[in-house]
């Protein structure tokens, strides 16, 4: 058979369910173990394998008949007789499972303990794949080959059942990913065969025959060491035999990883996994405790440093706040002083303005009094002037009789009547001040001239009209005042005195 097809068949059979069991019940000797040279009861393999007459062996799990067999690789085992019940627990176990159980049993026996396959608890609360029992029978450790998926709850519950009976337990898997690693006491293992898959020498060795018993199994996960210089746990590889020995002789034990150290290094690269439970030695735990104490001291120093910094920061803040308040206070004082100064300034300004206003008012009042006095004086002067003029006018008119006045009227009016046929009219109300105390003469209702104004009141005569007087003497009396142009004065040649003959 070509080497490659043998390899493929081995790989396929590793995970498939196989009718393989290492324990059986002998009608007389009781439980026998195919992995032990004397089957665990001083009996030879030949006594059950192909023996005549045939021995009535039974399956410890289902009670169905089994018979002894030897594989092509010289592995001794038991298989069910035809007509086996489909629900026997062993029937559903893979060849890989059987190989792992065998490897565990071999390792346990190598370090001098008894290994019981498919061992049941007296009260039936558990059934161990392989139960390691110390020679004096006082210590027991169950080794469980757990290849099928199982929940954290189930595996924790099953672990608790062992612990309740005072039995140690270690769960073992060959899978690449094991979700419950570190949830319960557990390891991951690999055999050298699968470790060197594809190696031509290895295949050639397989082709030579049975090598199962000589395979070197290695624990590749679940065991960790702590080095103070690293400050972290790191997964360590070691031969399965060595690990089993350390567990059974309590050189290694399950350790609950402290929170700070749960990130655990694995492999050569900087890869990490998180674990709550690991297998380790007391030396590593001591190193970890020493390191943790150092870290706690560091943390404490950091905490104190932080506290000092916080205190200093608080003090800085307090001081800054005090400074700010002091500055604020100073600012308020300065502002108040400035306000008071401005108010005082305003007060002075207002007082100044009030003084100025009072002074201005007094000046205005004085001015007004002066103006009134002047007006009064002027009025008085005007009245006196009027009285003087009236006095003069009265004397002026007393100098002539009414007949002489009529004579003058006629002298003015007759030539106009004769020439233009227009009768001049003389103001009948007597001499008013507005005509300089002379008599207004109208021609066709328009001022034509003034008859005999008083010499003292010529300034009151309208400037555009001529004035008429009786003779040259009267004309002279007018013009000598200098208040009227001589060419405006028209005089006649009427006699100075009344001619008695005319009366
Ligand atoms: Zn069975």
Coordinates of C-alpha atoms and ligand atoms in Angstrom, one line a residue:
X1 CA 0.0 0.0 0.0
X2 CA 1.4 3.5 -0.9
X3 CA 2.5 5.6 2.0
X4 CA 0.2 8.5 1.3
X5 CA -3.0 6.4 1.4
X6 CA -2.0 4.9 4.8
X7 CA -1.4 8.5 6.2
X8 CA -4.9 9.6 4.9
X9 CA -6.6 6.6 6.4
X10 CA -4.9 7.2 9.8
X11 CA -6.0 10.9 9.8
X12 CA -9.6 9.9 8.9
X13 CA -9.8 7.2 11.6
X14 CA -8.4 9.6 14.2
X15 CA -11.6 11.6 14.5
X16 CA -14.2 9.0 13.5
X17 CA -16.0 7.0 16.1
X18 CA -14.4 3.6 16.6
X19 CA -15.6 0.5 18.4
X20 CA -12.5 0.4 20.6
X21 CA -12.4 -0.2 24.4
X22 CA -9.6 -1.0 26.7
X23 CA -11.6 -2.4 29.5
X24 CA -13.9 -5.4 29.7
X25 CA -15.7 -7.5 32.4
X26 CA -14.4 -11.0 32.8
X27 CA -16.9 -13.6 34.1
X28 CA -14.4 -14.7 36.8
X29 CA -11.6 -12.1 37.2
X30 CA -14.0 -9.2 37.0
X31 CA -12.7 -6.0 35.3
X32 CA -9.7 -6.5 33.0
X33 CA -7.5 -3.9 31.3
X34 CA -6.1 -4.4 27.9
X35 CA -3.4 -1.8 28.4
X36 CA -1.8 -3.7 31.2
X37 CA 0.5 -6.6 30.6
X38 CA -1.3 -8.8 33.1
X39 CA -4.7 -7.3 32.3
X40 CA -4.6 -5.9 35.9
X41 CA -5.4 -9.3 37.4
X42 CA -2.4 -11.6 36.8
X43 CA -3.9 -12.9 33.6
X44 CA -2.3 -13.2 30.2
X45 CA -3.6 -11.6 27.0
X46 CA -3.6 -15.1 25.4
X47 CA -6.2 -16.2 28.0
X48 CA -8.8 -13.9 26.4
X49 CA -7.5 -13.3 22.9
X50 CA -8.6 -16.0 20.4
X51 CA -9.1 -18.3 23.4
X52 CA -10.9 -21.7 22.9
X53 CA -13.5 -22.0 24.3
X54 CA -14.3 -18.4 23.9
X55 CA -14.5 -16.3 27.2
X56 CA -17.8 -14.5 27.7
X57 CA -16.4 -10.9 28.1
X58 CA -18.9 -8.1 28.6
X59 CA -18.8 -4.3 27.9
X60 CA -18.5 -2.4 31.3
X61 CA -20.7 0.3 29.8
X62 CA -23.6 -1.4 28.2
X63 CA -23.2 -5.1 29.3
X64 CA -23.2 -6.3 25.6
X65 CA -20.7 -9.1 24.7
X66 CA -17.2 -8.0 23.6
X67 CA -14.2 -9.8 22.2
X68 CA -10.4 -9.1 22.5
X69 CA -8.7 -7.8 19.4
X70 CA -5.2 -6.6 18.2
X71 CA -4.9 -3.9 15.6
X72 CA -2.6 -3.9 12.6
X73 CA -0.4 -1.7 14.8
X74 CA -0.4 -4.3 17.5
X75 CA -2.7 -2.3 19.8
X76 CA -4.7 -4.5 22.2
X77 CA -8.3 -3.7 22.7
X78 CA -11.9 -4.9 23.0
X79 CA -14.7 -4.6 20.4
X80 CA -18.4 -5.2 20.7
X81 CA -19.9 -8.4 19.4
X82 CA -22.4 -8.1 16.4
X83 CA -25.8 -6.7 17.4
X84 CA -24.3 -4.0 19.8
X85 CA -26.6 -1.4 21.2
X86 CA -26.2 1.9 19.4
X87 CA -26.2 4.0 22.5
X88 CA -23.2 2.5 24.3
X89 CA -21.0 5.5 25.3
X90 CA -17.8 3.9 24.2
X91 CA -19.0 3.4 20.7
X92 CA -19.2 7.1 20.1
X93 CA -15.6 7.7 21.2
X94 CA -13.0 8.4 18.4
X95 CA -9.8 6.6 17.9
X96 CA -8.1 9.9 18.9
X97 CA -9.9 9.7 22.2
X98 CA -8.7 6.1 22.8
X99 CA -5.2 7.0 21.9
X100 CA -5.2 10.0 24.3
X101 CA -6.6 7.9 27.1
X102 CA -4.0 5.3 26.5
X103 CA -1.2 7.9 26.5
X104 CA -2.5 9.2 29.9
X105 CA -2.7 5.7 31.4
X106 CA 0.8 5.0 30.2
X107 CA 2.2 8.2 31.7
X108 CA 0.5 7.5 35.0
X109 CA 1.9 4.0 35.2
X110 CA 5.3 5.3 34.2
X111 CA 5.5 7.4 37.4
X112 CA 4.4 4.5 39.5
X113 CA 0.7 5.1 40.1
X114 CA -2.2 2.9 39.2
X115 CA -4.3 3.9 36.2
X116 CA -7.9 2.7 36.0
X117 CA -9.7 3.1 32.7
X118 CA -13.3 4.1 32.7
X119 CA -13.4 4.2 36.5
X120 CA -16.7 5.0 38.1
X121 CA -17.4 6.8 41.4
X122 CA -18.8 4.5 44.1
X123 CA -22.0 6.6 44.1
X124 CA -22.0 6.9 40.2
X125 CA -21.6 10.7 40.2
X126 CA -18.7 10.6 37.8
X127 CA -16.9 8.3 35.4
X128 CA -13.3 9.1 34.7
X129 CA -11.6 8.3 31.4
X130 CA -8.5 7.5 33.4
X131 CA -8.3 7.5 37.2
X132 CA -4.9 7.8 38.7
X133 CA -4.7 6.1 42.1
X134 CA -1.7 6.3 44.5
X135 CA -0.2 2.9 45.5
X136 CA -1.5 3.3 49.1
X137 CA -4.9 4.2 47.6
X138 CA -5.3 7.5 49.5
X139 CA -4.9 9.9 46.5
X140 CA -6.9 10.0 43.3
X141 CA -6.6 12.2 40.3
X142 CA -9.1 11.9 37.4
X143 CA -7.7 12.6 33.8
X144 CA -10.4 13.4 31.3
X145 CA -9.8 13.3 27.6
X146 CA -12.3 15.9 26.5
X147 CA -12.3 16.1 22.7
X148 CA -15.9 17.0 22.0
X149 CA -17.3 20.5 22.6
X150 CA -18.6 21.2 26.1
X151 CA -20.0 24.3 27.7
X152 CA -18.1 26.1 30.5
X153 CA -21.1 25.4 32.8
X154 CA -21.1 21.7 32.1
X155 CA -17.3 21.2 32.5
X156 CA -17.3 23.3 35.7
X157 CA -20.2 21.3 37.1
X158 CA -18.4 18.0 36.3
X159 CA -15.2 19.3 37.9
X160 CA -17.1 20.2 41.1
X161 CA -18.4 16.6 41.4
X162 CA -14.7 15.4 41.5
X163 CA -13.8 18.0 44.0
X164 CA -16.7 17.1 46.2
X165 CA -15.4 13.5 46.4
X166 CA -11.8 14.7 47.2
X167 CA -10.6 13.7 43.7
X168 CA -8.3 15.9 41.7
X169 CA -9.0 16.4 38.0
X170 CA -7.3 17.5 34.9
X171 CA -9.1 18.0 31.6
X172 CA -7.0 17.2 28.5
X173 CA -7.6 18.2 24.9
X174 CA -5.8 17.8 21.6
X175 CA -7.9 20.4 19.8
X176 CA -6.3 23.6 18.4
X177 CA -8.8 25.8 20.1
X178 CA -10.2 25.0 23.5
X179 CA -12.7 27.5 24.9
X180 CA -12.6 26.1 28.4
X181 CA -8.8 26.3 28.8
X182 CA -8.2 28.0 32.1
X183 CA -11.8 27.8 33.2
X184 CA -11.2 24.4 34.9
X185 CA -7.8 22.7 35.6
X186 CA -6.8 21.8 32.1
X187 CA -4.0 21.2 29.5
X188 CA -3.7 20.9 25.8
X189 CA -1.5 18.2 24.4
X190 CA 0.0 17.1 21.1
X191 CA 1.7 13.9 20.1
X192 CA 4.9 13.9 18.2
X193 CA 3.2 12.0 15.4
X194 CA 0.8 14.8 14.6
X195 CA 3.4 17.3 15.5
X196 CA 5.5 16.2 12.5
X197 CA 2.8 15.5 10.1
X198 CA 4.0 15.1 6.5
X199 CA 7.5 14.1 7.6
X200 CA 8.7 11.3 5.3
X201 CA 10.7 9.5 8.0
X202 CA 7.6 9.5 10.2
X203 CA 5.4 8.1 7.5
X204 CA 8.0 5.4 6.8
X205 CA 8.0 4.6 10.6
X206 CA 4.2 4.3 10.6
X207 CA 4.4 2.0 7.6
X208 CA 6.9 -0.2 9.6
X209 CA 4.3 -1.0 12.2
X210 CA 3.1 -0.2 15.7
X211 CA 4.7 2.9 17.3
X212 CA 1.7 4.1 19.4
X213 CA 3.2 3.1 22.7
X214 CA 6.4 4.9 22.0
X215 CA 4.9 8.2 20.9
X216 CA 6.1 11.2 22.9
X217 CA 3.2 13.4 24.0
X218 CA 3.9 17.1 24.8
X219 CA 1.9 19.4 27.0
X220 CA 1.6 22.6 24.9
X221 CA -0.8 24.7 26.9
X222 CA -2.2 25.0 30.4
X223 CA 1.1 24.9 32.3
X224 CA 2.8 28.3 32.9
X225 CA 5.9 29.5 34.6
X226 CA 6.6 33.0 36.1
X227 CA 9.9 34.8 35.9
X228 CA 10.4 37.9 38.0
X229 CA 12.4 39.5 35.2
X230 CA 9.5 39.0 32.7
X231 CA 6.9 40.1 35.2
X232 CA 4.4 37.8 33.5
X233 CA 3.2 34.2 33.2
X234 CA 4.4 32.3 30.1
X235 CA 3.0 29.0 28.9
X236 CA 5.7 26.3 29.1
X237 CA 5.9 23.1 27.1
X238 CA 7.0 19.8 28.8
X239 CA 6.6 16.1 28.2
X240 CA 3.2 14.7 29.2
X241 CA 5.0 12.0 31.4
X242 CA 6.8 14.7 33.3
X243 CA 3.7 16.8 33.8
X244 CA 1.6 13.8 35.0
X245 CA 4.4 12.9 37.5
X246 CA 4.5 16.5 38.8
X247 CA 0.8 16.6 39.2
X248 CA 0.6 13.3 41.0
X249 CA 3.5 14.1 43.3
X250 CA 2.1 17.6 43.9
X251 CA 5.1 19.4 42.4
X252 CA 2.7 21.4 40.2
X253 CA -0.8 22.5 41.2
X254 CA -3.7 24.5 40.0
X255 CA -3.2 28.2 40.6
X256 CA -5.9 31.0 40.4
X257 CA -4.2 33.7 38.4
X258 CA -4.3 37.1 40.0
X259 CA -6.2 39.7 37.9
X260 CA -3.1 41.7 37.2
X261 CA -1.4 38.7 35.5
X262 CA -4.2 37.1 33.5
X263 CA -2.6 38.1 30.2
X264 CA -0.3 35.2 29.7
X265 CA 2.4 34.9 27.0
X266 CA 2.3 31.9 24.7
X267 CA 4.6 30.7 21.9
X268 CA 7.7 32.4 20.6
X269 CA 5.9 35.5 19.2
X270 CA 4.4 38.2 21.3
X271 CA 1.1 36.3 21.6
X272 CA -1.1 36.4 24.6
X273 CA -4.1 34.5 26.0
X274 CA -6.3 35.3 29.0
X275 CA -6.4 32.6 31.7
X276 CA -8.0 32.3 35.1
X277 CA -6.5 28.9 36.1
X278 CA -3.1 27.5 35.2
X279 CA -0.9 24.7 36.4
X280 CA 2.3 25.9 37.9
X281 CA 5.0 25.3 40.6
X282 CA 5.3 26.9 44.0
X283 CA 8.6 28.5 42.8
X284 CA 6.7 30.3 40.1
X285 CA 4.0 31.3 42.5
X286 CA 6.7 32.7 44.9
X287 CA 8.2 34.7 42.0
X288 CA 4.8 36.0 41.1
X289 CA 4.1 37.0 44.7
X290 CA 7.4 38.7 44.9
X291 CA 6.7 40.5 41.7
X292 CA 3.2 41.4 42.7
X293 CA 4.5 42.9 46.0
X294 CA 7.0 44.9 44.0
X295 CA 4.2 46.1 41.7
X296 CA 2.0 46.9 44.7
X297 CA 4.9 48.9 46.2
X298 CA 5.2 50.6 42.8
X299 CA 1.5 51.3 42.6
X300 CA 1.6 52.6 46.2
X301 CA 4.5 54.9 45.3
X302 CA 2.6 56.0 42.1
X303 CA -0.5 56.5 44.2
X304 CA 1.5 58.6 46.8
X305 CA 3.1 60.5 43.9
X306 CA -0.3 61.1 42.4
X307 CA -1.6 62.2 45.7
X308 CA 1.3 64.6 46.3
X309 CA 0.7 66.0 42.8
X310 CA -3.0 66.3 43.4
X311 CA -2.3 68.1 46.7
X312 CA 0.2 70.4 45.0
X313 CA -2.2 71.0 42.2
X314 CA -5.0 71.7 44.7
X315 CA -2.7 74.1 46.5
X316 CA -1.8 75.9 43.2
X317 CA -5.5 76.1 42.4
X318 CA -6.2 77.5 45.9
X319 CA -3.4 80.0 45.6
X320 CA -4.5 81.1 42.2
X321 CA -8.1 81.5 43.4
X322 CA -6.9 83.5 46.4
X323 CA -4.8 85.7 44.1
X324 CA -7.8 86.1 41.8
X325 CA -10.0 87.1 44.7
X326 CA -7.4 89.6 46.0
X327 CA -7.1 91.1 42.5
X328 CA -10.8 91.3 42.3
X329 CA -11.0 93.0 45.7
X330 CA -8.3 95.5 44.6
X331 CA -10.1 96.1 41.4
X332 CA -13.3 96.8 43.2
X333 CA -11.6 99.2 45.6
X334 CA -10.0 101.0 42.7
X335 CA -13.3 101.1 40.8
X336 CA -15.1 102.5 43.9
X337 CA -12.4 105.2 44.3
X338 CA -12.7 106.1 40.7
X339 CA -16.5 106.3 40.9
X340 CA -16.2 108.5 44.0
X341 CA -13.7 110.7 42.2
X342 CA -15.9 111.1 39.2
X343 CA -18.9 111.8 41.4
X344 CA -17.0 114.5 43.2
X345 CA -15.9 115.9 39.9
X346 CA -19.5 116.0 38.7
X347 CA -20.5 117.6 42.0
X348 CA -17.9 120.3 41.6
X349 CA -19.0 120.7 38.0
X350 CA -22.6 121.0 39.0
X351 CA -21.8 123.5 41.7
X352 CA -19.7 125.5 39.1
X353 CA -22.5 125.4 36.6
X354 CA -25.0 126.5 39.3
X355 CA -22.8 129.4 40.2
X356 CA -22.4 130.4 36.6
X357 CA -26.1 130.1 36.0
X358 CA -26.9 132.3 39.0
X359 CA -24.4 134.8 37.8
X360 CA -25.8 134.8 34.3
X361 CA -29.3 135.2 35.7
X362 CA -28.2 138.1 37.9
X363 CA -26.6 139.7 34.8
X364 CA -29.7 139.1 32.7
X365 CA -31.8 140.7 35.4
X366 CA -29.5 143.7 35.8
X367 CA -29.5 144.0 32.0
X368 CA -33.3 143.9 32.0
X369 CA -33.6 146.5 34.7
X370 CA -31.2 148.7 32.8
X371 CA -33.1 148.2 29.6
X372 CA -36.4 149.0 31.4
X373 CA -35.0 152.0 33.0
X374 CA -33.6 153.2 29.6
X375 CA -37.0 152.5 28.0
X376 CA -38.7 154.4 30.8
X377 CA -36.3 157.3 30.4
X378 CA -36.8 157.2 26.7
X379 CA -40.6 157.2 27.1
X380 CA -40.4 160.1 29.5
X381 CA -38.1 161.9 27.1
X382 CA -40.5 161.2 24.3
X383 CA -43.5 162.4 26.4
X384 CA -41.6 165.6 27.4
X385 CA -40.6 166.1 23.8
X386 CA -44.3 165.7 22.8
X387 CA -45.4 168.1 25.5
X388 CA -42.8 170.6 24.4
X389 CA -43.9 170.2 20.7
X390 CA -47.6 170.4 21.7
X391 CA -46.7 173.5 23.7
X392 CA -44.8 175.0 20.7
X393 CA -47.7 174.0 18.4
X394 CA -50.2 175.7 20.6
X395 CA -48.2 178.9 20.6
X396 CA -47.6 178.5 16.9
X397 CA -51.3 178.4 16.2
X398 CA -52.2 181.1 18.8
X399 CA -50.2 183.5 16.7
X400 CA -52.8 183.3 13.9
X401 CA -56.6 183.9 14.0
X402 CA -59.0 181.6 12.4
X403 CA -59.6 184.2 9.7
X404 CA -55.9 184.2 8.9
X405 CA -56.1 180.4 8.7
X406 CA -59.0 180.6 6.3
X407 CA -57.0 183.1 4.3
X408 CA -54.1 180.7 4.0
X409 CA -56.5 177.9 3.0
X410 CA -57.9 179.9 0.3
X411 CA -54.4 180.9 -0.9
X412 CA -53.6 177.2 -1.3
X413 CA -56.9 175.9 -2.7
X414 CA -58.0 178.7 -5.0
X415 CA -55.2 178.4 -7.7
X416 CA -55.9 174.6 -7.9
X417 CA -59.6 175.2 -8.3
X418 CA -59.0 177.7 -10.9
X419 CA -56.5 175.7 -12.8
X420 CA -57.7 172.1 -12.5
X421 CA -61.3 172.5 -11.2
X422 CA -60.4 170.3 -8.2
X423 CA -61.4 171.3 -4.7
X424 CA -58.7 170.5 -2.1
X425 CA -59.9 169.2 1.2
X426 CA -58.4 170.2 4.6
X427 CA -58.5 167.9 7.5
X428 CA -61.3 169.1 9.7
X429 CA -60.0 167.3 12.9
X430 CA -57.4 169.9 13.6
X431 CA -53.6 169.6 13.5
X432 CA -52.5 166.1 14.4
X433 CA -49.0 165.1 15.6
X434 CA -48.6 162.9 12.5
X435 CA -48.5 166.0 10.3
X436 CA -46.2 167.9 12.6
X437 CA -49.2 169.6 14.1
X438 CA -50.1 171.1 10.7
X439 CA -53.4 170.6 8.8
X440 CA -53.3 167.8 6.2
X441 CA -54.4 168.7 2.7
X442 CA -55.9 166.1 0.4
X443 CA -56.3 166.3 -3.3
X444 CA -58.6 163.6 -4.6
X445 CA -58.1 161.8 -1.3
X446 CA -54.4 161.8 -1.6
X447 CA -52.1 163.7 0.7
X448 CA -51.3 166.9 -1.2
X449 CA -49.4 168.9 1.4
X450 CA -49.4 170.1 5.0
X451 CA -50.7 173.5 6.0
X452 CA -48.5 175.4 8.5
X453 CA -46.7 172.6 10.5
X454 CA -45.1 173.6 13.8
X455 CA -41.4 174.4 13.4
X456 CA -40.6 172.3 16.4
X457 CA -42.3 169.2 14.8
X458 CA -41.1 169.3 11.2
X459 CA -39.5 165.8 11.6
X460 CA -43.1 164.4 11.8
X461 CA -44.2 165.7 8.4
X462 CA -44.2 163.1 5.6
X463 CA -41.1 163.9 3.5
X464 CA -42.7 163.7 0.1
X465 CA -45.2 166.5 0.3
X466 CA -44.6 170.3 0.4
X467 CA -45.7 172.5 3.3
X468 CA -47.6 175.8 3.0
X469 CA -47.1 178.9 5.3
X470 CA -48.5 182.4 5.2
X471 CA -45.4 184.4 4.3
X472 CA -41.6 184.6 4.2
X473 CA -41.3 185.2 7.9
X474 CA -43.0 181.9 8.7
X475 CA -41.0 180.2 5.9
X476 CA -37.9 181.4 7.5
X477 CA -39.0 180.1 10.9
X478 CA -39.3 176.6 9.3
X479 CA -36.2 176.5 7.3
X480 CA -33.9 178.0 10.1
X481 CA -34.6 174.8 12.1
X482 CA -32.5 172.9 9.4
X483 CA -35.1 170.2 9.5
X484 CA -36.7 170.7 6.1
X485 CA -35.3 171.5 2.6
X486 CA -36.2 175.2 1.7
X487 CA -37.6 174.2 -1.7
X488 CA -40.3 172.2 0.1
X489 CA -41.6 175.3 1.8
X490 CA -44.1 177.2 -0.1
X491 CA -45.1 180.6 1.3
X492 CA -47.5 183.3 0.3
X493 CA -47.4 187.0 0.9
X494 CA -50.1 187.2 3.5
X495 CA -49.8 190.1 6.0
X496 CA -48.4 189.5 9.4
X497 CA -51.3 191.0 11.2
X498 CA -55.0 191.0 10.6
X499 CA -56.3 194.0 8.7
X500 CA -58.9 195.4 10.9
X501 CA -60.8 196.7 7.9
X502 CA -61.6 193.2 6.9
X503 CA -63.2 192.4 10.2
Ligands
LIG1 ZN1 -20.8 -1.3 25.3

